């Protein structure tokens, strides 16, 4: 299994540009989520999905859109990039284990918005 | 969401045990205690989780206080590769959102 994969690894955008961060998992997990991590901080939840066709907002959803058309893929779209969105973005998928879920994280995408 | 409190940083010698504490005095009866760690420039990695009883796996042990208001992650023999930020997180049901705090930076000396 490749686990959770993210592309690209690095990206530089100009203010106002849009782009999509890709996330895929091959573990058949129903639950997937996107987090952002600013320097020296913990991760904050952006959006999550409990299954294909179902998405919901997390703690910091403004400026981001998501969709979940398949179990495997969960792309994150930046609508109009702003410098405040400079961060490292992590995608995660999870499975049910002993009463709760265990999350697997991807390697991250480092995004810089100029 | 119930909150956790962890020390900002800890230091350990290689090959020695490490006890990482976590306080969660407002924990509810359905909250699970999760530990994740994040190595430099990597995504977080699951370590262990438990509800009431102590838990062991190949990576670590989790000791949970009888009143569940605190827990301790135990690395039995620290290696340089264990240097990371360790996060103690409470979560409820399946698919619940993980709320990450600042975690504990563990430094391992050779």
PDB file of C-alpha atoms in Angstrom:
ATOM      1  CA  UNK A   1       0.000   0.000   0.000  1.00  0.00           C
ATOM      2  CA  UNK A   2       1.157   3.496  -0.812  1.00  0.00           C
ATOM      3  CA  UNK A   3      -0.884   4.830   2.122  1.00  0.00           C
ATOM      4  CA  UNK A   4      -1.831   8.511   1.846  1.00  0.00           C
ATOM      5  CA  UNK A   5      -0.203  10.382  -1.017  1.00  0.00           C
ATOM      6  CA  UNK A   6      -0.215  14.120  -1.619  1.00  0.00           C
ATOM      7  CA  UNK A   7       0.777  16.174  -4.623  1.00  0.00           C
ATOM      8  CA  UNK A   8       2.515  18.469  -5.141  1.00  0.00           C
ATOM      9  CA  UNK A   9       5.171  18.442  -2.404  1.00  0.00           C
ATOM     10  CA  UNK A  10       5.910  22.142  -2.862  1.00  0.00           C
ATOM     11  CA  UNK A  11       3.979  24.963  -4.498  1.00  0.00           C
ATOM     12  CA  UNK A  12       4.431  28.704  -4.851  1.00  0.00           C
ATOM     13  CA  UNK A  13       1.411  30.815  -5.823  1.00  0.00           C
ATOM     14  CA  UNK A  14       0.754  34.462  -6.366  1.00  0.00           C
ATOM     15  CA  UNK A  15      -2.028  36.189  -4.494  1.00  0.00           C
ATOM     16  CA  UNK A  16      -5.341  35.600  -6.221  1.00  0.00           C
ATOM     17  CA  UNK A  17      -4.354  32.419  -8.016  1.00  0.00           C
ATOM     18  CA  UNK A  18      -6.333  29.238  -7.507  1.00  0.00           C
ATOM     19  CA  UNK A  19      -5.076  25.668  -7.304  1.00  0.00           C
ATOM     20  CA  UNK A  20      -5.998  22.189  -6.143  1.00  0.00           C
ATOM     21  CA  UNK A  21      -4.009  20.110  -3.683  1.00  0.00           C
ATOM     22  CA  UNK A  22      -4.415  16.433  -4.429  1.00  0.00           C
ATOM     23  CA  UNK A  23      -4.842  13.686  -1.830  1.00  0.00           C
ATOM     24  CA  UNK A  24      -5.355   9.979  -2.436  1.00  0.00           C
ATOM     25  CA  UNK A  25      -5.433   6.887  -0.239  1.00  0.00           C
ATOM     26  CA  UNK A  26      -5.452   3.223  -1.156  1.00  0.00           C
ATOM     27  CA  UNK A  27      -6.571   1.778   2.177  1.00  0.00           C
ATOM     28  CA  UNK A  28     -10.324   1.990   1.507  1.00  0.00           C
ATOM     29  CA  UNK A  29     -10.798   4.342   4.467  1.00  0.00           C
ATOM     30  CA  UNK A  30     -14.126   6.118   4.640  1.00  0.00           C
ATOM     31  CA  UNK A  31     -12.998   9.121   6.616  1.00  0.00           C
ATOM     32  CA  UNK A  32     -10.625  11.696   5.144  1.00  0.00           C
ATOM     33  CA  UNK A  33      -9.608  15.154   6.292  1.00  0.00           C
ATOM     34  CA  UNK A  34      -7.431  18.157   5.504  1.00  0.00           C
ATOM     35  CA  UNK A  35      -5.346  20.038   8.078  1.00  0.00           C
ATOM     36  CA  UNK A  36      -3.034  23.017   7.873  1.00  0.00           C
ATOM     37  CA  UNK A  37      -0.005  23.602  10.072  1.00  0.00           C
ATOM     38  CA  UNK A  38       1.503  27.023  10.503  1.00  0.00           C
ATOM     39  CA  UNK A  39       5.087  27.377  11.792  1.00  0.00           C
ATOM     40  CA  UNK A  40       5.472  26.286  15.425  1.00  0.00           C
ATOM     41  CA  UNK A  41       1.799  25.398  15.721  1.00  0.00           C
ATOM     42  CA  UNK A  42      -0.300  22.290  15.944  1.00  0.00           C
ATOM     43  CA  UNK A  43      -2.522  21.144  13.084  1.00  0.00           C
ATOM     44  CA  UNK A  44      -5.904  22.756  12.459  1.00  0.00           C
ATOM     45  CA  UNK A  45      -8.749  21.002  10.665  1.00  0.00           C
ATOM     46  CA  UNK A  46      -9.952  22.616   7.425  1.00  0.00           C
ATOM     47  CA  UNK A  47     -12.534  20.188   5.996  1.00  0.00           C
ATOM     48  CA  UNK A  48     -13.372  16.542   6.430  1.00  0.00           C
ATOM     49  CA  UNK A  49     -15.430  13.827   4.759  1.00  0.00           C
ATOM     50  CA  UNK A  50     -17.085  10.776   6.286  1.00  0.00           C
ATOM     51  CA  UNK A  51     -17.598   9.092   2.911  1.00  0.00           C
ATOM     52  CA  UNK A  52     -18.012   9.660  -0.805  1.00  0.00           C
ATOM     53  CA  UNK A  53     -20.389  12.533  -1.471  1.00  0.00           C
ATOM     54  CA  UNK A  54     -20.322  13.815   2.133  1.00  0.00           C
ATOM     55  CA  UNK A  55     -18.147  16.698   3.305  1.00  0.00           C
ATOM     56  CA  UNK A  56     -18.239  19.116   6.218  1.00  0.00           C
ATOM     57  CA  UNK A  57     -16.334  22.088   7.573  1.00  0.00           C
ATOM     58  CA  UNK A  58     -13.677  21.974  10.230  1.00  0.00           C
ATOM     59  CA  UNK A  59     -12.153  24.709  12.331  1.00  0.00           C
ATOM     60  CA  UNK A  60     -10.716  26.904   9.529  1.00  0.00           C
ATOM     61  CA  UNK A  61     -12.693  26.323   6.308  1.00  0.00           C
ATOM     62  CA  UNK A  62     -12.757  29.842   4.854  1.00  0.00           C
ATOM     63  CA  UNK A  63     -11.025  30.127   1.480  1.00  0.00           C
ATOM     64  CA  UNK A  64     -11.073  26.395   0.794  1.00  0.00           C
ATOM     65  CA  UNK A  65     -13.420  24.010  -0.999  1.00  0.00           C
ATOM     66  CA  UNK A  66     -13.493  20.231  -1.014  1.00  0.00           C
ATOM     67  CA  UNK A  67     -15.356  17.480  -2.818  1.00  0.00           C
ATOM     68  CA  UNK A  68     -15.380  13.691  -2.430  1.00  0.00           C
ATOM     69  CA  UNK A  69     -16.537  11.880  -5.522  1.00  0.00           C
ATOM     70  CA  UNK A  70     -14.691   8.627  -4.757  1.00  0.00           C
ATOM     71  CA  UNK A  71     -13.522   6.850  -1.611  1.00  0.00           C
ATOM     72  CA  UNK A  72      -9.912   7.200  -2.696  1.00  0.00           C
ATOM     73  CA  UNK A  73      -9.611  10.906  -3.511  1.00  0.00           C
ATOM     74  CA  UNK A  74     -10.166  14.061  -1.489  1.00  0.00           C
ATOM     75  CA  UNK A  75      -8.855  17.194  -3.264  1.00  0.00           C
ATOM     76  CA  UNK A  76      -8.579  20.564  -1.529  1.00  0.00           C
ATOM     77  CA  UNK A  77      -9.173  23.636  -3.674  1.00  0.00           C
ATOM     78  CA  UNK A  78      -7.874  27.104  -2.853  1.00  0.00           C
ATOM     79  CA  UNK A  79     -10.273  29.540  -4.476  1.00  0.00           C
ATOM     80  CA  UNK A  80      -8.204  32.732  -4.444  1.00  0.00           C
ATOM     81  CA  UNK A  81      -4.880  32.307  -2.681  1.00  0.00           C
ATOM     82  CA  UNK A  82      -3.885  34.781   0.036  1.00  0.00           C
ATOM     83  CA  UNK A  83      -0.562  35.141   1.914  1.00  0.00           C
ATOM     84  CA  UNK A  84      -2.369  33.991   5.076  1.00  0.00           C
ATOM     85  CA  UNK A  85      -2.768  30.591   3.425  1.00  0.00           C
ATOM     86  CA  UNK A  86       0.982  30.043   3.405  1.00  0.00           C
ATOM     87  CA  UNK A  87       1.271  26.846   5.397  1.00  0.00           C
ATOM     88  CA  UNK A  88       1.956  23.129   5.266  1.00  0.00           C
ATOM     89  CA  UNK A  89      -1.134  21.132   4.330  1.00  0.00           C
ATOM     90  CA  UNK A  90      -1.668  17.577   5.499  1.00  0.00           C
ATOM     91  CA  UNK A  91      -4.265  15.122   4.289  1.00  0.00           C
ATOM     92  CA  UNK A  92      -5.302  12.193   6.470  1.00  0.00           C
ATOM     93  CA  UNK A  93      -7.494   9.130   6.216  1.00  0.00           C
ATOM     94  CA  UNK A  94      -8.715   7.002   9.057  1.00  0.00           C
ATOM     95  CA  UNK A  95     -10.241   3.682  10.027  1.00  0.00           C
ATOM     96  CA  UNK A  96     -12.204   2.411  12.974  1.00  0.00           C
ATOM     97  CA  UNK A  97     -10.097   0.671  15.620  1.00  0.00           C
ATOM     98  CA  UNK A  98     -11.233  -0.400  19.118  1.00  0.00           C
ATOM     99  CA  UNK A  99     -14.028   2.149  19.396  1.00  0.00           C
ATOM    100  CA  UNK A 100     -12.398   5.135  17.779  1.00  0.00           C
ATOM    101  CA  UNK A 101     -10.549   6.111  14.635  1.00  0.00           C
ATOM    102  CA  UNK A 102      -6.832   5.999  13.875  1.00  0.00           C
ATOM    103  CA  UNK A 103      -5.607   8.525  11.353  1.00  0.00           C
ATOM    104  CA  UNK A 104      -2.905   8.086   8.730  1.00  0.00           C
ATOM    105  CA  UNK A 105      -1.328  11.293   7.473  1.00  0.00           C
ATOM    106  CA  UNK A 106       0.268  12.089   4.156  1.00  0.00           C
ATOM    107  CA  UNK A 107       3.721  13.710   3.812  1.00  0.00           C
ATOM    108  CA  UNK A 108       2.296  17.201   3.345  1.00  0.00           C
ATOM    109  CA  UNK A 109       2.307  19.974   0.754  1.00  0.00           C
ATOM    110  CA  UNK A 110       4.314  23.110   1.506  1.00  0.00           C
ATOM    111  CA  UNK A 111       2.465  26.085   0.039  1.00  0.00           C
ATOM    112  CA  UNK A 112       3.840  29.605  -0.211  1.00  0.00           C
ATOM    113  CA  UNK A 113       1.601  32.453  -1.345  1.00  0.00           C
ATOM    114  CA  UNK A 114       3.406  35.596  -2.414  1.00  0.00           C
TER     115      UNK A 114
ATOM    116  CA  UNK B   1     -13.683  19.670  23.000  1.00  0.00           C
ATOM    117  CA  UNK B   2     -11.890  18.634  26.169  1.00  0.00           C
ATOM    118  CA  UNK B   3      -8.371  20.059  26.322  1.00  0.00           C
ATOM    119  CA  UNK B   4      -5.021  18.550  27.180  1.00  0.00           C
ATOM    120  CA  UNK B   5      -1.965  20.067  28.841  1.00  0.00           C
ATOM    121  CA  UNK B   6       1.550  18.897  28.030  1.00  0.00           C
ATOM    122  CA  UNK B   7       5.021  20.196  28.897  1.00  0.00           C
ATOM    123  CA  UNK B   8       6.548  22.295  26.133  1.00  0.00           C
ATOM    124  CA  UNK B   9       9.680  20.190  25.908  1.00  0.00           C
ATOM    125  CA  UNK B  10      11.517  17.264  27.451  1.00  0.00           C
ATOM    126  CA  UNK B  11      14.952  15.790  27.071  1.00  0.00           C
ATOM    127  CA  UNK B  12      16.077  12.190  27.300  1.00  0.00           C
ATOM    128  CA  UNK B  13      19.230  10.156  26.905  1.00  0.00           C
ATOM    129  CA  UNK B  14      19.432   7.544  24.217  1.00  0.00           C
ATOM    130  CA  UNK B  15      18.591   3.994  25.323  1.00  0.00           C
ATOM    131  CA  UNK B  16      16.765   5.241  28.435  1.00  0.00           C
ATOM    132  CA  UNK B  17      12.998   5.166  29.070  1.00  0.00           C
ATOM    133  CA  UNK B  18      10.972   8.321  28.501  1.00  0.00           C
ATOM    134  CA  UNK B  19       7.748   9.235  30.270  1.00  0.00           C
ATOM    135  CA  UNK B  20       5.717  11.913  28.516  1.00  0.00           C
ATOM    136  CA  UNK B  21       2.889  13.268  30.703  1.00  0.00           C
ATOM    137  CA  UNK B  22      -0.478  14.639  29.646  1.00  0.00           C
ATOM    138  CA  UNK B  23      -3.171  16.204  31.818  1.00  0.00           C
ATOM    139  CA  UNK B  24      -6.810  16.126  30.716  1.00  0.00           C
ATOM    140  CA  UNK B  25      -8.817  17.023  33.791  1.00  0.00           C
ATOM    141  CA  UNK B  26     -12.021  17.778  31.828  1.00  0.00           C
ATOM    142  CA  UNK B  27     -12.085  14.451  30.002  1.00  0.00           C
ATOM    143  CA  UNK B  28     -15.540  12.933  29.530  1.00  0.00           C
ATOM    144  CA  UNK B  29     -16.483   9.298  29.828  1.00  0.00           C
ATOM    145  CA  UNK B  30     -16.543   8.752  26.069  1.00  0.00           C
ATOM    146  CA  UNK B  31     -13.259  10.511  25.250  1.00  0.00           C
ATOM    147  CA  UNK B  32     -10.455   8.356  23.935  1.00  0.00           C
ATOM    148  CA  UNK B  33      -6.849   9.351  24.629  1.00  0.00           C
ATOM    149  CA  UNK B  34      -4.724   9.407  21.489  1.00  0.00           C
ATOM    150  CA  UNK B  35      -1.020   9.990  21.027  1.00  0.00           C
ATOM    151  CA  UNK B  36       0.503  11.043  17.739  1.00  0.00           C
ATOM    152  CA  UNK B  37       4.032  12.157  16.993  1.00  0.00           C
ATOM    153  CA  UNK B  38       5.492  14.304  14.261  1.00  0.00           C
ATOM    154  CA  UNK B  39       9.064  13.860  13.132  1.00  0.00           C
ATOM    155  CA  UNK B  40      10.769  16.866  11.539  1.00  0.00           C
ATOM    156  CA  UNK B  41       9.346  17.727   8.114  1.00  0.00           C
ATOM    157  CA  UNK B  42       6.880  14.819   8.184  1.00  0.00           C
ATOM    158  CA  UNK B  43       3.182  14.329   8.764  1.00  0.00           C
ATOM    159  CA  UNK B  44       1.935  13.184  12.149  1.00  0.00           C
ATOM    160  CA  UNK B  45       2.193   9.482  12.901  1.00  0.00           C
ATOM    161  CA  UNK B  46      -0.182   7.479  15.090  1.00  0.00           C
ATOM    162  CA  UNK B  47       1.481   6.095  18.223  1.00  0.00           C
ATOM    163  CA  UNK B  48      -1.164   4.626  20.503  1.00  0.00           C
ATOM    164  CA  UNK B  49      -4.626   5.183  21.952  1.00  0.00           C
ATOM    165  CA  UNK B  50      -6.713   3.984  24.892  1.00  0.00           C
ATOM    166  CA  UNK B  51      -9.913   4.540  26.840  1.00  0.00           C
ATOM    167  CA  UNK B  52      -9.515   3.271  30.407  1.00  0.00           C
ATOM    168  CA  UNK B  53      -6.995   0.453  30.555  1.00  0.00           C
ATOM    169  CA  UNK B  54      -3.280   0.659  29.972  1.00  0.00           C
ATOM    170  CA  UNK B  55      -2.269  -0.222  26.425  1.00  0.00           C
ATOM    171  CA  UNK B  56       0.893  -1.587  24.853  1.00  0.00           C
ATOM    172  CA  UNK B  57       1.999  -1.817  21.246  1.00  0.00           C
ATOM    173  CA  UNK B  58       5.267  -2.176  19.398  1.00  0.00           C
ATOM    174  CA  UNK B  59       5.980   1.543  19.601  1.00  0.00           C
ATOM    175  CA  UNK B  60       5.060   2.494  23.143  1.00  0.00           C
ATOM    176  CA  UNK B  61       2.917   1.984  26.227  1.00  0.00           C
ATOM    177  CA  UNK B  62       0.087   4.172  27.435  1.00  0.00           C
ATOM    178  CA  UNK B  63      -0.571   4.393  31.150  1.00  0.00           C
ATOM    179  CA  UNK B  64      -3.937   5.924  32.072  1.00  0.00           C
ATOM    180  CA  UNK B  65      -4.673   7.172  35.571  1.00  0.00           C
ATOM    181  CA  UNK B  66      -7.561   5.515  37.372  1.00  0.00           C
ATOM    182  CA  UNK B  67      -9.599   8.755  37.316  1.00  0.00           C
ATOM    183  CA  UNK B  68      -8.586   9.263  33.633  1.00  0.00           C
ATOM    184  CA  UNK B  69      -7.550  12.861  34.309  1.00  0.00           C
ATOM    185  CA  UNK B  70      -4.012  12.197  33.224  1.00  0.00           C
ATOM    186  CA  UNK B  71      -2.029   9.767  31.126  1.00  0.00           C
ATOM    187  CA  UNK B  72       1.592   8.994  30.342  1.00  0.00           C
ATOM    188  CA  UNK B  73       3.141   7.873  27.101  1.00  0.00           C
ATOM    189  CA  UNK B  74       6.099   5.592  27.780  1.00  0.00           C
ATOM    190  CA  UNK B  75       8.863   4.999  25.275  1.00  0.00           C
ATOM    191  CA  UNK B  76      10.788   2.083  26.739  1.00  0.00           C
ATOM    192  CA  UNK B  77      14.160   2.800  25.136  1.00  0.00           C
ATOM    193  CA  UNK B  78      14.490   6.144  23.427  1.00  0.00           C
ATOM    194  CA  UNK B  79      16.441   6.306  20.197  1.00  0.00           C
ATOM    195  CA  UNK B  80      17.551   9.323  18.192  1.00  0.00           C
ATOM    196  CA  UNK B  81      14.742   8.525  15.785  1.00  0.00           C
ATOM    197  CA  UNK B  82      12.202   9.169  18.561  1.00  0.00           C
ATOM    198  CA  UNK B  83      13.066  12.872  18.629  1.00  0.00           C
ATOM    199  CA  UNK B  84       9.784  14.471  17.585  1.00  0.00           C
ATOM    200  CA  UNK B  85       6.809  16.512  18.733  1.00  0.00           C
ATOM    201  CA  UNK B  86       4.403  14.318  20.681  1.00  0.00           C
ATOM    202  CA  UNK B  87       0.727  15.246  20.742  1.00  0.00           C
ATOM    203  CA  UNK B  88      -1.773  14.043  23.333  1.00  0.00           C
ATOM    204  CA  UNK B  89      -5.313  14.362  21.922  1.00  0.00           C
ATOM    205  CA  UNK B  90      -8.788  13.513  23.126  1.00  0.00           C
ATOM    206  CA  UNK B  91     -11.414  12.363  20.681  1.00  0.00           C
ATOM    207  CA  UNK B  92     -14.802  10.803  20.855  1.00  0.00           C
ATOM    208  CA  UNK B  93     -16.531   8.836  18.209  1.00  0.00           C
ATOM    209  CA  UNK B  94     -15.494   7.531  14.848  1.00  0.00           C
ATOM    210  CA  UNK B  95     -14.517  10.250  12.448  1.00  0.00           C
ATOM    211  CA  UNK B  96     -14.331  12.862  15.140  1.00  0.00           C
ATOM    212  CA  UNK B  97     -12.065  15.756  14.433  1.00  0.00           C
ATOM    213  CA  UNK B  98      -8.645  15.671  16.082  1.00  0.00           C
ATOM    214  CA  UNK B  99      -7.744  18.891  17.878  1.00  0.00           C
ATOM    215  CA  UNK B 100      -3.987  19.295  18.031  1.00  0.00           C
ATOM    216  CA  UNK B 101      -2.361  21.399  20.719  1.00  0.00           C
ATOM    217  CA  UNK B 102       1.276  22.507  20.682  1.00  0.00           C
ATOM    218  CA  UNK B 103       2.525  19.117  21.908  1.00  0.00           C
ATOM    219  CA  UNK B 104       5.785  18.221  23.674  1.00  0.00           C
ATOM    220  CA  UNK B 105       9.081  18.544  21.849  1.00  0.00           C
ATOM    221  CA  UNK B 106      11.174  15.505  22.791  1.00  0.00           C
ATOM    222  CA  UNK B 107      14.914  15.833  22.374  1.00  0.00           C
ATOM    223  CA  UNK B 108      17.054  12.688  22.592  1.00  0.00           C
ATOM    224  CA  UNK B 109      20.740  12.991  23.419  1.00  0.00           C
ATOM    225  CA  UNK B 110      23.305  10.445  22.302  1.00  0.00           C
TER     226      UNK B 110
END
